[in-house]
Coordinates of C-alpha atoms in Angstrom, one line a residue:
M1416 CA 106.6 87.0 -22.6
Q1417 CA 110.4 87.1 -22.4
A1418 CA 110.9 90.8 -21.6
K1419 CA 111.9 92.0 -18.2
I1420 CA 109.0 93.0 -16.0
T1421 CA 109.0 96.6 -14.7
P1422 CA 107.2 97.1 -11.3
I1423 CA 104.9 100.1 -11.4
S1424 CA 106.9 101.8 -8.7
E1425 CA 110.0 101.8 -10.9
I1426 CA 108.3 103.2 -14.0
R1427 CA 110.0 106.4 -15.3
A1428 CA 109.5 108.6 -18.4
T1429 CA 112.2 107.1 -20.5
K1430 CA 112.4 106.3 -24.2
D1431 CA 112.5 102.6 -23.6
A1432 CA 109.2 100.7 -24.0
I1433 CA 108.4 98.8 -20.9
T1434 CA 106.7 95.5 -20.0
I1435 CA 104.3 95.1 -17.0
H1436 CA 102.5 92.3 -15.3
V1437 CA 99.2 93.7 -13.9
R1438 CA 95.6 93.2 -13.0
I1439 CA 93.0 95.4 -14.8
S1440 CA 91.1 96.9 -11.9
R1441 CA 88.8 99.3 -13.7
I1442 CA 87.9 100.2 -17.3
W1443 CA 85.7 103.0 -18.6
E1444 CA 85.1 104.9 -21.8
H1445 CA 86.0 108.6 -21.8
R1446 CA 83.7 110.6 -24.1
G1447 CA 84.1 114.1 -22.8
N1448 CA 81.1 116.1 -21.6
S1449 CA 78.4 113.9 -23.2
E1450 CA 77.8 110.2 -23.5
Q1451 CA 76.6 110.9 -27.0
N1452 CA 80.1 111.9 -28.1
A1453 CA 82.5 109.4 -29.8
I1454 CA 85.0 107.7 -27.5
K1455 CA 88.1 109.9 -27.0
H1456 CA 90.0 107.1 -25.3
L1457 CA 89.5 104.0 -23.2
D1458 CA 90.8 104.4 -19.6
M1459 CA 92.1 101.8 -17.2
V1460 CA 93.5 101.5 -13.7
L1461 CA 96.2 98.8 -13.5
I1462 CA 97.6 97.2 -10.3
D1463 CA 100.7 95.1 -9.9
Q1464 CA 101.5 92.4 -7.4
K1465 CA 102.8 94.9 -4.8
G1466 CA 99.6 96.9 -4.9
H1467 CA 101.0 99.9 -6.9
A1468 CA 98.6 101.4 -9.4
I1469 CA 98.9 103.4 -12.6
Y1470 CA 96.5 105.0 -15.0
S1471 CA 96.6 104.1 -18.7
E1472 CA 94.8 105.1 -22.0
I1473 CA 94.0 103.3 -25.2
P1474 CA 93.3 105.5 -28.2
P1475 CA 90.0 104.7 -30.0
Q1476 CA 91.5 103.2 -33.1
L1477 CA 93.3 100.6 -31.0
I1478 CA 90.4 99.5 -28.8
N1479 CA 89.3 96.6 -31.0
K1480 CA 92.9 95.2 -31.1
F1481 CA 92.9 94.7 -27.3
K1482 CA 89.2 94.0 -26.8
P1483 CA 89.7 90.2 -26.1
Y1484 CA 91.8 91.1 -23.0
L1485 CA 89.8 94.1 -21.7
E1486 CA 87.8 92.8 -18.8
E1487 CA 87.9 94.0 -15.3
G1488 CA 89.7 91.5 -13.1
N1489 CA 91.9 90.1 -15.8
I1490 CA 95.6 89.7 -15.2
V1491 CA 97.7 90.4 -18.2
Y1492 CA 101.2 91.1 -19.5
I1493 CA 101.5 94.3 -21.5
S1494 CA 104.7 95.2 -23.4
K1495 CA 106.0 98.0 -25.6
L1496 CA 104.1 100.7 -23.6
G1497 CA 104.8 104.3 -23.8
V1498 CA 105.3 106.3 -20.6
E1499 CA 104.1 109.9 -20.2
K1500 CA 103.7 112.4 -17.5
A1501 CA 100.4 112.0 -15.7
K1502 CA 97.6 114.5 -16.5
P1503 CA 97.4 117.5 -14.2
G1504 CA 93.7 117.0 -13.6
Y1505 CA 91.1 114.2 -13.1
R1506 CA 93.7 111.8 -11.7
V1507 CA 92.3 108.5 -10.8
V1508 CA 95.4 107.3 -8.9
D1509 CA 98.3 109.0 -7.4
G1510 CA 101.5 108.9 -9.4
P1511 CA 103.7 111.0 -11.7
Y1512 CA 103.2 108.9 -14.8
K1513 CA 100.6 107.4 -17.1
L1514 CA 100.9 104.6 -19.7
K1515 CA 99.9 105.0 -23.3
F1516 CA 99.1 102.2 -25.7
G1517 CA 100.6 102.5 -29.2
I1518 CA 100.3 100.5 -32.5
R1519 CA 103.1 98.2 -31.4
T1520 CA 101.9 97.6 -27.9
E1521 CA 101.2 93.9 -27.2
M1522 CA 99.0 92.3 -24.6
I1523 CA 98.6 88.6 -23.6
H1524 CA 96.6 86.8 -20.9
A1525 CA 98.3 85.8 -17.6
D1526 CA 97.0 83.6 -14.8
T1527 CA 93.8 85.4 -13.8
D1528 CA 93.4 83.1 -10.7
D1529 CA 96.7 84.4 -9.2
T1530 CA 95.6 85.5 -5.7
T1531 CA 98.8 87.5 -5.1
F1532 CA 97.4 90.4 -7.2
P1533 CA 95.2 92.9 -5.3
K1534 CA 91.8 93.5 -6.8
Y1535 CA 91.1 97.1 -5.8
V1536 CA 92.9 100.4 -5.4
F1537 CA 91.5 103.5 -3.7
S1538 CA 92.4 106.2 -1.2
L1539 CA 89.4 107.0 0.9
T1540 CA 88.2 110.5 1.7
S1541 CA 85.9 110.8 4.7
I1542 CA 82.4 112.2 4.1
E1543 CA 83.0 115.0 6.7
D1544 CA 86.0 116.2 4.6
L1545 CA 84.3 116.1 1.2
S1546 CA 83.1 119.8 1.2
Q1547 CA 86.6 121.1 0.8
Y1548 CA 86.9 119.4 -2.6
V1549 CA 83.9 121.2 -4.2
G1550 CA 84.9 122.4 -7.7
R1551 CA 88.3 120.7 -7.6
T1552 CA 89.2 118.6 -10.5
D1553 CA 92.8 117.7 -9.7
R1554 CA 91.8 114.2 -8.7
F1555 CA 88.8 111.9 -8.4
L1556 CA 87.5 111.1 -4.9
H1557 CA 86.9 107.7 -3.4
V1558 CA 84.4 107.5 -0.5
I1559 CA 82.9 104.9 1.8
G1560 CA 79.5 105.0 3.5
K1561 CA 76.3 103.2 4.5
I1562 CA 73.6 103.6 1.8
I1563 CA 70.6 104.9 3.6
A1564 CA 68.4 105.9 0.6
V1565 CA 68.3 105.5 -3.1
S1566 CA 66.2 107.2 -5.7
N1567 CA 64.6 105.9 -8.9
A1568 CA 66.5 106.5 -12.1
A1569 CA 64.9 109.7 -13.5
V1570 CA 65.2 111.4 -16.9
V1571 CA 67.0 114.8 -16.5
R1572 CA 68.7 117.4 -18.7
N1573 CA 72.4 117.8 -17.8
A1574 CA 74.5 120.9 -17.9
S1575 CA 75.3 120.3 -21.6
G1576 CA 71.6 120.3 -22.5
D1577 CA 71.6 116.5 -23.2
V1578 CA 68.8 114.2 -21.8
T1579 CA 70.3 111.7 -19.5
M1580 CA 69.5 109.5 -16.6
R1581 CA 70.2 110.3 -12.9
R1582 CA 69.9 108.3 -9.8
V1583 CA 70.6 109.8 -6.3
I1584 CA 72.1 107.7 -3.5
K1585 CA 72.4 109.0 0.0
L1586 CA 75.5 107.9 2.0
E1587 CA 76.1 108.2 5.7
D1588 CA 79.2 107.6 7.8
H1589 CA 79.3 106.1 11.3
K1590 CA 79.2 109.6 12.8
G1591 CA 76.0 110.5 11.1
N1592 CA 77.5 112.7 8.4
A1593 CA 75.6 112.4 5.1
M1594 CA 76.2 113.2 1.5
D1595 CA 74.2 112.7 -1.7
L1596 CA 75.9 110.9 -4.6
S1597 CA 74.4 111.6 -8.1
L1598 CA 75.0 108.8 -10.6
Q1599 CA 74.8 110.0 -14.2
G1600 CA 73.9 108.4 -17.5
Q1601 CA 74.8 104.8 -18.0
R1602 CA 76.0 104.5 -14.4
A1603 CA 72.5 105.5 -13.1
L1604 CA 71.1 102.5 -15.1
E1605 CA 73.8 100.1 -14.1
F1606 CA 73.3 100.6 -10.4
D1607 CA 70.8 97.9 -9.3
G1608 CA 68.6 100.0 -7.0
E1609 CA 66.0 97.2 -6.7
A1610 CA 68.5 94.6 -5.5
V1611 CA 70.0 97.1 -3.0
L1612 CA 66.5 97.9 -1.8
Q1613 CA 65.7 94.3 -1.2
V1614 CA 68.9 93.6 0.8
G1615 CA 68.6 96.8 2.7
Q1616 CA 65.4 95.8 4.3
S1617 CA 67.2 93.5 6.7
N1618 CA 70.9 94.3 6.3
H1619 CA 73.3 97.2 6.3
I1620 CA 74.6 98.2 2.8
I1621 CA 78.2 99.5 3.0
A1622 CA 79.6 100.7 -0.3
I1623 CA 82.8 102.3 -1.6
F1624 CA 82.3 104.6 -4.6
V1625 CA 85.5 105.4 -6.6
G1626 CA 86.0 108.0 -9.4
T1627 CA 83.7 110.7 -8.1
L1628 CA 83.9 114.5 -7.9
M1629 CA 82.4 117.0 -5.5
K1630 CA 80.1 119.6 -7.1
T1631 CA 77.6 122.2 -6.0
Y1632 CA 74.1 123.1 -7.2
K1633 CA 73.0 126.7 -7.1
E1634 CA 76.0 127.5 -4.8
N1635 CA 74.6 125.9 -1.6
F1636 CA 73.7 122.2 -2.3
K1637 CA 76.9 120.1 -2.3
F1638 CA 76.9 116.6 -3.7
L1639 CA 79.1 113.9 -5.2
S1640 CA 78.9 113.2 -8.9
G1641 CA 79.6 109.8 -10.5
T1642 CA 79.9 109.5 -14.3
S1643 CA 81.8 107.1 -16.5
A1644 CA 84.9 106.9 -14.2
C1645 CA 82.7 105.9 -11.2
R1646 CA 82.6 102.3 -9.9
W1647 CA 81.3 100.8 -6.7
Y1648 CA 82.0 97.9 -4.4
I1649 CA 79.0 96.9 -2.2
N1650 CA 79.2 94.7 0.9
Q1651 CA 82.4 93.0 -0.3
N1652 CA 83.9 91.5 2.8
D1653 CA 87.3 91.0 1.1
I1654 CA 87.7 94.7 1.4
F1655 CA 88.8 95.5 5.0
A1656 CA 87.3 99.0 5.0
I1657 CA 83.9 97.6 4.1
K1658 CA 84.1 94.8 6.7
N1659 CA 85.2 97.2 9.4
S1660 CA 82.4 99.7 8.6
K1661 CA 79.8 96.9 8.7
E1662 CA 81.0 95.9 12.2
R1663 CA 80.7 99.6 13.3
C1664 CA 77.1 99.7 11.9
H1665 CA 76.0 96.7 13.9
L1666 CA 77.3 98.3 17.1
T1667 CA 75.8 101.8 16.5
S1668 CA 72.7 101.7 14.3
R1669 CA 69.9 99.7 12.7
P1670 CA 69.4 99.0 9.0
F1671 CA 67.0 101.5 7.3
S1672 CA 63.5 100.5 6.5
N1673 CA 62.4 103.1 4.0
F1674 CA 64.8 103.1 1.1
T1675 CA 63.4 105.0 -1.9
Y1676 CA 62.9 108.7 -2.4
K1677 CA 62.3 110.9 -5.5
V1678 CA 65.1 112.7 -7.3
R1679 CA 64.9 116.4 -6.4
T1680 CA 62.6 118.3 -8.6
T1681 CA 65.3 121.0 -9.0
C1682 CA 67.3 118.3 -10.9
S1683 CA 64.6 117.0 -13.0
T1684 CA 63.4 117.9 -16.5
T1685 CA 59.8 117.7 -17.5
L1686 CA 59.8 116.3 -21.0
S1687 CA 56.9 117.0 -23.4
K1688 CA 54.9 113.8 -23.9
K1689 CA 53.7 113.4 -27.4
T1690 CA 51.6 111.0 -29.5
L1691 CA 53.1 110.1 -32.8
F1692 CA 50.6 112.3 -34.6
Q1693 CA 51.8 115.2 -32.5
L1694 CA 55.5 114.3 -33.2
R1695 CA 54.6 114.4 -36.9
E1696 CA 54.2 118.2 -36.5
I1697 CA 57.7 118.7 -35.1
D1698 CA 59.7 121.2 -37.2
P1699 CA 63.2 119.7 -37.9
F1700 CA 64.7 123.1 -38.3
T1701 CA 63.4 125.1 -35.3
Q1702 CA 62.9 122.2 -32.9
R1703 CA 65.9 120.1 -33.6
T1704 CA 67.4 120.5 -30.1
E1705 CA 64.2 119.5 -28.3
R1706 CA 63.6 116.1 -26.6
Y1707 CA 60.3 114.4 -26.4
Q1708 CA 58.8 111.3 -24.7
C1709 CA 56.6 109.0 -26.6
T1710 CA 55.3 105.5 -26.4
A1711 CA 55.2 103.3 -29.5
T1712 CA 55.0 99.7 -30.7
L1713 CA 57.6 98.7 -33.3
I1714 CA 55.5 97.4 -36.2
S1715 CA 58.1 96.9 -39.0
I1716 CA 61.6 97.7 -40.3
S1717 CA 61.9 100.5 -42.8
D1718 CA 62.3 99.3 -46.4
N1719 CA 65.5 99.6 -48.4
Q1720 CA 67.7 100.4 -45.5
H1721 CA 70.8 98.6 -44.1
W1722 CA 70.8 97.8 -40.4
C1723 CA 74.5 98.8 -40.0
Y1724 CA 77.1 101.0 -41.6
Q1725 CA 80.9 101.5 -41.8
A1726 CA 81.6 104.0 -39.0
C1727 CA 84.9 106.0 -38.6
K1728 CA 86.7 104.7 -35.6
V1729 CA 87.4 108.2 -34.4
C1730 CA 84.2 110.2 -35.0
Y1731 CA 81.6 107.6 -36.1
S1732 CA 80.9 109.4 -39.4
K1733 CA 80.2 107.3 -42.4
M1734 CA 83.3 105.8 -44.2
I1735 CA 83.4 105.4 -48.0
P1736 CA 85.9 103.8 -50.4
G1737 CA 88.6 106.2 -51.4
T1738 CA 91.6 106.2 -53.7
D1739 CA 93.7 104.6 -50.9
G1740 CA 91.4 102.4 -48.8
Y1741 CA 88.6 104.1 -46.9
Q1742 CA 88.1 107.8 -46.0
C1743 CA 85.9 109.5 -43.5
T1744 CA 83.0 111.7 -44.7
K1745 CA 83.1 114.2 -41.8
V1746 CA 82.5 117.7 -43.3
S1747 CA 85.2 119.3 -41.2
G1748 CA 87.7 116.7 -42.1
C1749 CA 89.0 113.5 -40.3
P1750 CA 92.2 111.7 -41.3
C1751 CA 91.1 108.3 -40.0
T1752 CA 91.1 105.5 -42.6
Q1753 CA 89.7 102.7 -40.4
F1754 CA 86.2 101.7 -39.6
D1755 CA 84.0 99.6 -37.3
W1756 CA 80.5 98.3 -38.1
K1757 CA 77.9 100.3 -36.1
Y1758 CA 74.2 100.1 -35.8
K1759 CA 71.8 102.2 -37.8
V1760 CA 68.6 100.3 -37.4
S1761 CA 65.5 101.9 -38.8
F1762 CA 62.2 100.7 -37.2
V1763 CA 58.7 101.9 -37.9
G1764 CA 56.9 102.6 -34.7
A1765 CA 53.2 103.2 -34.2
D1766 CA 50.6 104.2 -31.6
D1767 CA 46.9 104.6 -32.2
T1768 CA 47.4 108.0 -33.9
H1769 CA 50.2 107.6 -36.4
S1770 CA 53.4 105.8 -37.4
L1771 CA 56.9 107.2 -37.7
E1772 CA 60.5 106.2 -38.2
F1773 CA 62.7 105.6 -35.2
M1774 CA 66.5 105.2 -35.6
F1775 CA 68.7 103.2 -33.2
F1776 CA 72.3 104.0 -33.5
E1777 CA 75.2 101.9 -32.0
K1778 CA 74.7 102.5 -28.3
K1779 CA 70.9 102.2 -28.2
G1780 CA 71.0 99.5 -30.8
A1781 CA 73.4 97.4 -28.7
E1782 CA 71.2 98.1 -25.6
L1783 CA 68.1 96.9 -27.4
I1784 CA 69.6 93.9 -29.2
G1785 CA 72.1 92.7 -26.6
K1786 CA 75.0 92.4 -29.1
S1787 CA 77.3 94.8 -30.9
A1788 CA 76.9 95.5 -34.6
E1789 CA 80.4 94.0 -35.1
T1790 CA 79.2 90.7 -33.7
L1791 CA 76.1 90.5 -35.9
R1792 CA 78.0 91.7 -39.0
K1793 CA 80.1 88.5 -38.8
Q1794 CA 77.0 86.5 -39.5
Y1795 CA 74.8 88.8 -41.7
E1796 CA 75.2 91.1 -44.6
P1797 CA 74.1 94.8 -44.1
S1798 CA 71.1 94.2 -46.4
T1799 CA 69.9 91.1 -44.5
I1800 CA 68.0 91.9 -41.3
P1801 CA 69.2 89.6 -38.5
P1802 CA 66.5 87.8 -36.4
E1803 CA 68.1 89.4 -33.3
I1804 CA 66.7 92.7 -34.7
S1805 CA 63.4 91.6 -36.3
Q1806 CA 62.4 89.8 -33.0
W1807 CA 61.6 93.2 -31.5
I1808 CA 58.7 93.8 -34.0
G1809 CA 55.6 93.9 -31.9
H1810 CA 57.3 95.1 -28.7
K1811 CA 56.1 98.3 -27.1
F1812 CA 58.4 100.9 -25.6
T1813 CA 58.5 104.3 -24.0
F1814 CA 61.3 106.3 -25.7
I1815 CA 63.0 109.7 -25.2
V1816 CA 63.7 110.9 -28.8
K1817 CA 64.9 113.9 -30.8
V1818 CA 64.2 114.8 -34.4
L1819 CA 66.8 113.9 -37.0
S1820 CA 67.0 117.3 -38.6
K1821 CA 69.1 116.5 -41.7
K1822 CA 67.2 113.3 -42.5
S1823 CA 63.8 115.0 -41.9
A1824 CA 64.4 118.2 -43.7
H1825 CA 62.8 117.2 -47.0
S1826 CA 60.4 114.6 -45.8
I1827 CA 56.7 114.7 -45.1
D1828 CA 57.1 112.9 -41.9
P1829 CA 60.1 113.5 -39.6
S1830 CA 62.4 110.7 -38.4
F1831 CA 63.5 110.4 -34.8
E1832 CA 66.6 109.2 -33.0
V1833 CA 66.0 107.1 -29.9
L1834 CA 68.1 108.7 -27.1
L1835 CA 66.8 106.6 -24.3
I1836 CA 64.8 103.4 -23.8
K1837 CA 62.9 104.6 -20.8
E1838 CA 60.5 101.7 -20.3
R1839 CA 59.9 98.3 -21.9
H1840 CA 56.3 97.2 -22.0
G1841 CA 56.8 93.8 -23.6
K1842 CA 55.4 92.1 -26.7
Q1843 CA 51.9 93.2 -27.6
A1844 CA 49.1 90.7 -28.5
T1845 CA 47.9 93.1 -31.3
L1846 CA 49.5 96.0 -33.2
P1847 CA 48.1 99.5 -32.9
T1848 CA 45.0 100.5 -34.9
I1849 CA 46.1 103.8 -36.5
R1850 CA 43.4 106.3 -36.8
Y1851 CA 45.2 108.6 -39.2
K1852 CA 46.7 107.8 -42.6
T1853 CA 50.5 107.2 -42.4
S1854 CA 53.1 108.3 -44.9
I1855 CA 56.3 106.5 -44.0
R1856 CA 58.6 107.4 -46.8
Q1857 CA 61.1 105.2 -48.6
H1858 CA 64.8 106.2 -48.5

């Protein structure tokens, strides 16, 4: 790249497009208040050779263009970037500006093995000072502590009413001050509690959590919350703060022995457990907001349905051919004319009582199959079921589901969307023997 490199410390809000040479330190998807929402923008923290950092955003319609370069740790050149004033709230790094990717922005790989680039950026807040940040959203908090307990990942209902996962981690500093950190959604699943438990039996576990906020529950219980912006660095000796804290621990305390505890019952939601015959009685009009837990074996793939669809890059609604390319079918209107291939896999699941249709959309489809719909679409037509999908027939799962009200409105049996794969029971030797007559309908 021939353009002049601008150090992050010299970035100003000018009309000139800039070029930077940076390491991608962190990446996460911003979806607003719910992980079920469409991506609003892809967020990144970028670091230059001098250790200066800046926040940047990629709009959803440009994510695929830059996807080959978007991996944490990569060192890249980025040119033709726009510079804007930093957001007044939810700042991940200090600084007056942010970078915005546009349709003419370019990115190429640099030497990722360049050891002159820092890997991490954070400004630590001590555990004893966290309480003063309750309710504040001007910036995210970064905290270090010894992990002294971790919960299981439990199903809960969040403030938006959505079913999600939550895992609680208890942190303690060298003075004995403690604070609970609640990891939400995908972050709760990504945190490897079992591995930390195993190491924690004989060693101290020192961790830095970045991208958290201080919150309060029922006015008196204060805790850290970690959602999509949260990342963690555990026992990494190349981070001086972690190495220093480990040395203090060896001098002042012993590793813990009992590592697991339950998520507080005040945070948990008891979901109604249903057989499939009981789910058959769900009213798609009056019970469309309810969530249920069920256990089913996938016995087939619904007939006459495609496994993927052309999804609007902005809102995920179905795209159809229009007079000038493609157009979004969102009822309230959406100007987007570009699409991605997304999952819409329709399995028939059964237990010993009944069989019903279960839909896997993009996020849960990718979690189940292990590949994106875009990847499979390069090999298979929408009407041809890939073996990566059909291989799951015969496997048994525990799901959290909700009724698909529109799809079920005029059907004898309702259809359900899989919101969460709670447990995988493996491939079954035999399929369920259904006691009641089924009526899976054709679409």
